[in-house]
mmCIF file of C-alpha atoms in Angstrom:
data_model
loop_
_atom_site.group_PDB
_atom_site.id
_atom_site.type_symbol
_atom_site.label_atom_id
_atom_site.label_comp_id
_atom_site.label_asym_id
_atom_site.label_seq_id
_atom_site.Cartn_x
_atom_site.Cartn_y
_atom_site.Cartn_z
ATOM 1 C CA UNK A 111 -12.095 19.477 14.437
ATOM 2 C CA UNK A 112 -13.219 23.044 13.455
ATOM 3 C CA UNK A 113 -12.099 25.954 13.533
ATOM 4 C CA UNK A 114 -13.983 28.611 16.081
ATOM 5 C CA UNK A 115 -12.049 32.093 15.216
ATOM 6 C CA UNK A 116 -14.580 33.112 13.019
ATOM 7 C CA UNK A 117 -17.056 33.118 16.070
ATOM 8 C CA UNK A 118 -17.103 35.812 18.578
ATOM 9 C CA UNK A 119 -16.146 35.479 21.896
ATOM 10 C CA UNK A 120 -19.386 36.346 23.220
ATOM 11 C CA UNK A 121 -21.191 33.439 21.128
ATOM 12 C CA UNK A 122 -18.340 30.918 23.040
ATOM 13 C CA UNK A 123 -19.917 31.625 26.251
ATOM 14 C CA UNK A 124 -21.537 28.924 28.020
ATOM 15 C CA UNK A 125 -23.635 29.378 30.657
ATOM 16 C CA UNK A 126 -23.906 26.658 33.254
ATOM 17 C CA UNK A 127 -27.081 26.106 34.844
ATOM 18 C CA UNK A 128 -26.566 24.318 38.278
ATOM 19 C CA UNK A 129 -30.513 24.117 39.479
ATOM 20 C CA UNK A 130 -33.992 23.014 38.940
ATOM 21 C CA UNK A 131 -36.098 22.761 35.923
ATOM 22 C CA UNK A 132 -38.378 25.924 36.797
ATOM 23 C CA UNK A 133 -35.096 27.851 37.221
ATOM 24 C CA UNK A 134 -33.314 27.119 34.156
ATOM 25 C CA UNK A 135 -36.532 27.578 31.579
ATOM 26 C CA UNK A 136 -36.410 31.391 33.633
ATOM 27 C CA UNK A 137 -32.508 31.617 32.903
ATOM 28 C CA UNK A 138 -33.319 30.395 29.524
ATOM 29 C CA UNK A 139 -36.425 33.069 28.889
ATOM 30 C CA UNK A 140 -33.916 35.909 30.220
ATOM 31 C CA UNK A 141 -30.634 34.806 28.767
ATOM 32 C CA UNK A 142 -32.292 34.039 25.035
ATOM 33 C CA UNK A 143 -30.962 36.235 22.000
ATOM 34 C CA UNK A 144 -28.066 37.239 24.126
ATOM 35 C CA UNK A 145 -26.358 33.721 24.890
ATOM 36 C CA UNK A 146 -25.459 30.831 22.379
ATOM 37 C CA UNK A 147 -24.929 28.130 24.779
ATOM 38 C CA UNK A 148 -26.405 26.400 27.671
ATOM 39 C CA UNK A 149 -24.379 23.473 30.049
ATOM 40 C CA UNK A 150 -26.767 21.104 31.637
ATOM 41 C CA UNK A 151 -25.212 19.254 34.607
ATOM 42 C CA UNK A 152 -26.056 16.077 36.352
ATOM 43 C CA UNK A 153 -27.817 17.899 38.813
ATOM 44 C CA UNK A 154 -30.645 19.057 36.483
ATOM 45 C CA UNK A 155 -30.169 16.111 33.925
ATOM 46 C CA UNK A 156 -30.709 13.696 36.602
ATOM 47 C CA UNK A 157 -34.023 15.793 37.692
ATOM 48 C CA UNK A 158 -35.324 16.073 34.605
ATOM 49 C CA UNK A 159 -33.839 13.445 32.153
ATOM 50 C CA UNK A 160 -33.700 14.059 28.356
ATOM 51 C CA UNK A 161 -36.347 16.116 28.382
ATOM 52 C CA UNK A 162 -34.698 19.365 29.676
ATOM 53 C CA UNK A 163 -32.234 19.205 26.747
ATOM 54 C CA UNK A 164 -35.362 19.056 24.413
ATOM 55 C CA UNK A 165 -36.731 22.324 26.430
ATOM 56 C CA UNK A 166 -33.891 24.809 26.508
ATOM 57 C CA UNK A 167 -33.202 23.535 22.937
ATOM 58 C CA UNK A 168 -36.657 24.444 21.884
ATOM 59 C CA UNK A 169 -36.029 28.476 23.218
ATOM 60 C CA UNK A 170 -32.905 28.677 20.806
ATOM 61 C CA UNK A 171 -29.782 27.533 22.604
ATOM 62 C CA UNK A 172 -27.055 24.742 22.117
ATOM 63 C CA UNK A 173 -26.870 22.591 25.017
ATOM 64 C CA UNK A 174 -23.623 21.502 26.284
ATOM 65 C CA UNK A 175 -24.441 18.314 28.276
ATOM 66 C CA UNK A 176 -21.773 17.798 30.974
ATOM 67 C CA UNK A 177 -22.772 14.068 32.401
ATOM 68 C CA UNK A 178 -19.009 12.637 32.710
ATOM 69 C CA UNK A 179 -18.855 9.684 31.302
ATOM 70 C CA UNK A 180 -16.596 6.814 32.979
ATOM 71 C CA UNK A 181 -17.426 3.335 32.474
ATOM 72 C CA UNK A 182 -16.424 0.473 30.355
ATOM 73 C CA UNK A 183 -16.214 1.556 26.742
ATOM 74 C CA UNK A 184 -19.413 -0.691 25.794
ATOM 75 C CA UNK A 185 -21.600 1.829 28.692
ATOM 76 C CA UNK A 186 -19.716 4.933 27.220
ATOM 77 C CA UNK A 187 -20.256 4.179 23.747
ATOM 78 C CA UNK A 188 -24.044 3.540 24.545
ATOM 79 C CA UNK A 189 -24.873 6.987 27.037
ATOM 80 C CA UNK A 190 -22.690 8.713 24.096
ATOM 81 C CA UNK A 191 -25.416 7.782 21.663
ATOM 82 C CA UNK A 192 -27.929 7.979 23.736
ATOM 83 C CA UNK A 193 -26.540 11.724 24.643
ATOM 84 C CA UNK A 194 -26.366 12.888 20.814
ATOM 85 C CA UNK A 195 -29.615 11.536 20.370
ATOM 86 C CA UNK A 196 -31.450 13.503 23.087
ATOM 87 C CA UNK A 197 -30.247 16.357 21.047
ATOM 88 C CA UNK A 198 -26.806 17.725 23.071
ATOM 89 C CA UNK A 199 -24.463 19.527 20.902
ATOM 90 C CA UNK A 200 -21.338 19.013 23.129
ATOM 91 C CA UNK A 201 -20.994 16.259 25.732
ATOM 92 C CA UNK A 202 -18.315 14.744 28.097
ATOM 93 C CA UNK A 203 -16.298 11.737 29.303
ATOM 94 C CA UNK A 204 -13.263 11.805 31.732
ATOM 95 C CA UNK A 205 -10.218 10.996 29.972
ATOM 96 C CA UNK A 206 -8.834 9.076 32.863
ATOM 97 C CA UNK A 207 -10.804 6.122 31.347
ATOM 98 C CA UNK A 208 -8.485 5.171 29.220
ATOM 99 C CA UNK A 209 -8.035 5.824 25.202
ATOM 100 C CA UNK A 210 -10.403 3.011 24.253
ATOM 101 C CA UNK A 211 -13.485 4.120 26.939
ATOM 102 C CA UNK A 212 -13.185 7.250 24.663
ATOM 103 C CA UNK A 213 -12.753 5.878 21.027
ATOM 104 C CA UNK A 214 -16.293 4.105 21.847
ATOM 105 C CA UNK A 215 -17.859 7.225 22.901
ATOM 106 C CA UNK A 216 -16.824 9.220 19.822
ATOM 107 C CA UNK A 217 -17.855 5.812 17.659
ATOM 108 C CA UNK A 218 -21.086 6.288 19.787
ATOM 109 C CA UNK A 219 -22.074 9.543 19.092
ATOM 110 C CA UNK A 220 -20.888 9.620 15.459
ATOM 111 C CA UNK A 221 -22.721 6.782 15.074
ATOM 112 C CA UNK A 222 -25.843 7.769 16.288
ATOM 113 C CA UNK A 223 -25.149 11.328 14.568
ATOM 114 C CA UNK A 224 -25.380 9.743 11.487
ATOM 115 C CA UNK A 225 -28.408 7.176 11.927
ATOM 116 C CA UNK A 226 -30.747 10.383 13.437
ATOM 117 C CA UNK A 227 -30.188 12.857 10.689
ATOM 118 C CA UNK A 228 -28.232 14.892 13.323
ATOM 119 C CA UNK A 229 -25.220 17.049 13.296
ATOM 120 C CA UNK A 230 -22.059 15.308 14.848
ATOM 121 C CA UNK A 231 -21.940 16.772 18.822
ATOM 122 C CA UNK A 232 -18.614 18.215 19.926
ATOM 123 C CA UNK A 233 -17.003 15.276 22.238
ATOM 124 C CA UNK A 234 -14.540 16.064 24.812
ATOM 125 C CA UNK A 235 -12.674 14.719 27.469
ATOM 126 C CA UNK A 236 -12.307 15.919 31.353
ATOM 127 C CA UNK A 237 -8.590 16.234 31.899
ATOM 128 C CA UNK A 238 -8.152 17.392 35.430
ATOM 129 C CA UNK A 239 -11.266 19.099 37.657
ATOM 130 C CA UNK A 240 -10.980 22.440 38.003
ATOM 131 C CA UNK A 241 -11.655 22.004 41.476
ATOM 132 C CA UNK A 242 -8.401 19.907 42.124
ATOM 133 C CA UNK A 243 -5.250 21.365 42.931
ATOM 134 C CA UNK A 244 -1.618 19.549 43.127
ATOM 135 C CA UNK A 245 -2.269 18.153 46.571
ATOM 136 C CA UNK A 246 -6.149 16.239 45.614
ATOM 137 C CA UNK A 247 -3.849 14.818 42.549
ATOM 138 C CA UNK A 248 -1.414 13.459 45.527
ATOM 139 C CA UNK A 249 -4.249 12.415 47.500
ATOM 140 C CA UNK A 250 -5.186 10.001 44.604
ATOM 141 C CA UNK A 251 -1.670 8.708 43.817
ATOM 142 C CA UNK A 252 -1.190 10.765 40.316
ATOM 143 C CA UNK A 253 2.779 11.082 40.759
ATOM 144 C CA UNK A 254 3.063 13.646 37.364
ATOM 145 C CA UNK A 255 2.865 17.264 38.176
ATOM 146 C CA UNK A 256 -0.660 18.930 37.629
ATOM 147 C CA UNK A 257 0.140 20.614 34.147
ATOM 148 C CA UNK A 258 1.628 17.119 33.050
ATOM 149 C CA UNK A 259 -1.038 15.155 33.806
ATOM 150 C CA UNK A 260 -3.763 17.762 32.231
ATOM 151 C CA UNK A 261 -1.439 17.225 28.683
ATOM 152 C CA UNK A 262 -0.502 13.473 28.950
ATOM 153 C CA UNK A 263 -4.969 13.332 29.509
ATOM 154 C CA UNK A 264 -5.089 15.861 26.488
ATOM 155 C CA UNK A 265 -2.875 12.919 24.263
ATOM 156 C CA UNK A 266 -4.759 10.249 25.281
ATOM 157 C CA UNK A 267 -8.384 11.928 23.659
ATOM 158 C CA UNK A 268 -6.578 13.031 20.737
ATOM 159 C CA UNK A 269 -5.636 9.999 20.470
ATOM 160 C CA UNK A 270 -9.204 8.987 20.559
ATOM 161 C CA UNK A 271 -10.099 11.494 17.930
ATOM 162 C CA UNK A 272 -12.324 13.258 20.406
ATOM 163 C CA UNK A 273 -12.870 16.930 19.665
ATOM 164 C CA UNK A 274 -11.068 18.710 22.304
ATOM 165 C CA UNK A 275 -10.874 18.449 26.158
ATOM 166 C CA UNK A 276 -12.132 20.538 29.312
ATOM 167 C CA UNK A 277 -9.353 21.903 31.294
ATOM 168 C CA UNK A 278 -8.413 24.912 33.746
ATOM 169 C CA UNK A 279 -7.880 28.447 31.856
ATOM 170 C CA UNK A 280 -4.283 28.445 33.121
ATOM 171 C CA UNK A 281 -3.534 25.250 31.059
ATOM 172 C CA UNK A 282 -5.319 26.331 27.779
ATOM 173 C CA UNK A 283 -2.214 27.520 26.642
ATOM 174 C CA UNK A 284 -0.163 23.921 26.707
ATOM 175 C CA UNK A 285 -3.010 21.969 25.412
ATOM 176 C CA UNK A 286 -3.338 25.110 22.419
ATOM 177 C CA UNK A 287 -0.024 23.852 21.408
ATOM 178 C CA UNK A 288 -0.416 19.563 22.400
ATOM 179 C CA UNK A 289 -4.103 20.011 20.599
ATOM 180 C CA UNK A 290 -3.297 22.064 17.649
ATOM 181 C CA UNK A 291 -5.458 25.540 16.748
ATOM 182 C CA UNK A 292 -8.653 23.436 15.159
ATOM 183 C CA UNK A 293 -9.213 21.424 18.827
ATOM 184 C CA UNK A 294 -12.051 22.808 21.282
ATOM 185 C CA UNK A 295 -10.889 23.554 24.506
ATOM 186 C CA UNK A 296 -13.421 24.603 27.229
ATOM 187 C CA UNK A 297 -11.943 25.983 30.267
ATOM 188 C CA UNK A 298 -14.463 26.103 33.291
ATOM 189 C CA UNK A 299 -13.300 27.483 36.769
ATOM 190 C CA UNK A 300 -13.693 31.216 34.983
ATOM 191 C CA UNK A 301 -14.585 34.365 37.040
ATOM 192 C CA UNK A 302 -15.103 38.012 36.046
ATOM 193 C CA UNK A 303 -12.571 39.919 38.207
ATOM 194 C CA UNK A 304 -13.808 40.523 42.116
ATOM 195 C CA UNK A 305 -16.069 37.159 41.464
ATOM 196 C CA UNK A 306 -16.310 34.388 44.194
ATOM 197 C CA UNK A 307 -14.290 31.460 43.144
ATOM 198 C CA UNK A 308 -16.648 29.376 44.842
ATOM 199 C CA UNK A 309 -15.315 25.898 44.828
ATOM 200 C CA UNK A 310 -12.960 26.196 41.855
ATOM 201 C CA UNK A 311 -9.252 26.139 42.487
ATOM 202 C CA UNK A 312 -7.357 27.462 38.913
ATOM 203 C CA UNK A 313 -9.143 30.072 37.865
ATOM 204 C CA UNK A 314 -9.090 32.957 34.620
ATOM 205 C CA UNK A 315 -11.199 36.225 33.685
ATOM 206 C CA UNK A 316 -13.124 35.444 30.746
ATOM 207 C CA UNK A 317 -10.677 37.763 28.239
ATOM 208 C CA UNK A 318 -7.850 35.614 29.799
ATOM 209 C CA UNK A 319 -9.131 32.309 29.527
ATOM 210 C CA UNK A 320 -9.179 33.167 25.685
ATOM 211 C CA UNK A 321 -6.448 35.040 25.731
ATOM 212 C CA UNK A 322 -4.545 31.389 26.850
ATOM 213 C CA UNK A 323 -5.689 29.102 24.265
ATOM 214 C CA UNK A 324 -9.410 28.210 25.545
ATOM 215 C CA UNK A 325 -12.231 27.743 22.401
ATOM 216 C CA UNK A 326 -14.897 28.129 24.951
ATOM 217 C CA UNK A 327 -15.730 29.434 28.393
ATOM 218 C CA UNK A 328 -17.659 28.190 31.383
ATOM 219 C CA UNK A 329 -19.600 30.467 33.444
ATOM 220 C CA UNK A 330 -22.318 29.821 36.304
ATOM 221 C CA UNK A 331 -22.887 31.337 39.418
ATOM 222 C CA UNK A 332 -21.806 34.897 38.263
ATOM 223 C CA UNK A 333 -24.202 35.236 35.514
ATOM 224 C CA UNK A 334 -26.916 32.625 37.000
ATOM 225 C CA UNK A 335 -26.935 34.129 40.521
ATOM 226 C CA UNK A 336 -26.805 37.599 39.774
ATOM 227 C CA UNK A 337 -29.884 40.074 40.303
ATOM 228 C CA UNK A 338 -29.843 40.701 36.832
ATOM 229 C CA UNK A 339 -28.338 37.327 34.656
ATOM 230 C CA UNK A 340 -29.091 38.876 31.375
ATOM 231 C CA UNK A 341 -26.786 42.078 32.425
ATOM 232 C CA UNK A 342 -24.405 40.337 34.188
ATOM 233 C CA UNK A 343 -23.750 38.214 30.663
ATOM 234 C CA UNK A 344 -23.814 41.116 29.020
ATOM 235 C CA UNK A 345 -20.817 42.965 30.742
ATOM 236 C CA UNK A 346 -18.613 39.856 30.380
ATOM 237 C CA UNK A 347 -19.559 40.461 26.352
ATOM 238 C CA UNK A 348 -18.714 43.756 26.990
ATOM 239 C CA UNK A 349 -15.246 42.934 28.867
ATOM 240 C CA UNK A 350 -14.649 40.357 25.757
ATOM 241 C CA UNK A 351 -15.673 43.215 23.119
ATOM 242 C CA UNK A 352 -13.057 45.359 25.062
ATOM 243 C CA UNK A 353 -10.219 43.068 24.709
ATOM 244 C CA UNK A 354 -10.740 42.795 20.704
ATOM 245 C CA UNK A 355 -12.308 38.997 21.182
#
C-alpha cells in the first residue's frame, strides 16, 4: 500500500472516458499536461482491445483499466496478468467474488509485474456500484444494510492484500478507517456542484469526496462532455486548490 498525501489532489483525478477510440485520443490530446490519469471502460476496451491502453499511455497518462473482473480465481488470476501486462496501472475485480477470486488476481498481476520488468498496478476491488441504492441491494437478496455490505466487501480484499477498493464518496470515510490511511480508495459517482448525476445514485463534489477518506476521484461526463474538457478539469483543480487539497 502507499501512501498518496504527498500527491495533489488535482494529480488524483481520473478522468473516465466512456466512448470511442477517435474520441478518447481527442480527450487525451486536450486533457494532456493537465490530467494524470485516464479510466478505460469496457466500452472502449472491448472496441479497441489492449491497444488503446498502449495509445493513451503513449501521450503521457496512467491508465486506470476498469474491466470488472468476476470469474473463477484461475480466469481472474489470468485477465489480471494479462491486464498488467497490456500496461494498466490500476485495474479492477468485484469483491463479491469471494476472497480467493481476488488473492489470484493480485498473485496475477504481481506476478506478471515482476516477469515484464513492470511496476506492480494498483489492484482494487468493486464493493458496491455506485449506481445501486438500498432497494437494488434488496432486489438481489443482500440482507446487510448498504454501508455494511460496502465494509464487510472492503474486509474481504484486504484480506486479499489487494490495494484498496472502489466505493461511493459517502462511504470513503468508513472504509478510511476499515482500510487504514496507506489503502487506495477511488470513489466514482462524483459531480461538481449543479452537475447531472446521470445514472449514479450516492454521489460527492470532488473537495468532498476527499474530504471523506477517498485516495482518488472518478470523473466523466462533466469534464468529457463539456464544450471545453480541458477547462472544465481545470476548475475542479481549481475547486480542489480552493479547499487546501
Amino acid at each position: 500500500m502507499s501512501d498518496f498525501s504527498h500527491e495533489p489532489a488535482r494529480d488524483r483525478i481520473i478522468v473516465a472516458l466512456d466512448c470511442d477510440r477517435a474520441e478518447a485520443l481527442r480527450l487525451g490530446e486536450l486533457l494532456s499536461g493537465r490530467a494524470k490519469w485516464l479510466k478505460v471502460g469496457m466500452t472502449l476496451f472491448y472496441a479497441e482491445g489492449p491497444a488503446i491502453v498502449s495509445q493513451l499511455k503513449a501521450l503521457g497518462f496512467k491508465v486506470f483499466l476498469d474491466l470488472k473482473f468476476n470469474d473463477i480465481p484461475h480466469q481472474v488470476k489470468g485477465a489480471a496478468a494479462s491486464a498488467t501486462r497490456s500496461g494498466a496501472d490500476m485495474l479492477t475485480m468485484h469483491a463479491s467474488g469471494g476472497e480467493p477470486m481476488m488473492a489470484a488476481g493480485q498473485e496475477g498481476a504481481r506476478g506478471a509485474a515482476l516477469s515484464a520488468g513492470l511496476a506492480e498496478p494498483i489492484t482494487l476491488a468493486i464493493t458496491v456500484l455506485t449506481s445501486m441504492d438500498q432497494a437494488d441491494l434488496d432486489d438481489i437478496g443482500v440482507a446487510r444494510p448498504l454501508r455494511e455490505q460496502v465494509c464487510a466487501l472492503a474486509e474481504l480484499a484486504r484480506k486479499a492484500k489487494l490495494s484498496g477498493v472502489v466505493a461511493s464518496p459517502q462511504e470513503a470515510s468508513q472504509l478510511r478507517a476499515v482500510l487504514g490511511p496507506g489503502a487506495c480508495i477511488v470513489t466514482p459517482g462524483v459531480r461538481p456542484a449543479g452537475a447531472s448525476l446521470g445514472d449514479q445514485s450516492r454521489v460527492a463534489t470532488p473537495a468532498q469526496a476527499f474530504l471523506n477518506g477517498a485516495s482518488h476521484i472518478v470523473v466523466g461526463r462533466p469534464i468529457t462532455q463539456a464544450d471545453d474538457p480541458a477547462a472544465a478539469f481545470e476548475a475542479i483543480a481549481e475547486e480542489l486548490a480552493c479547499a487546501g487539497l
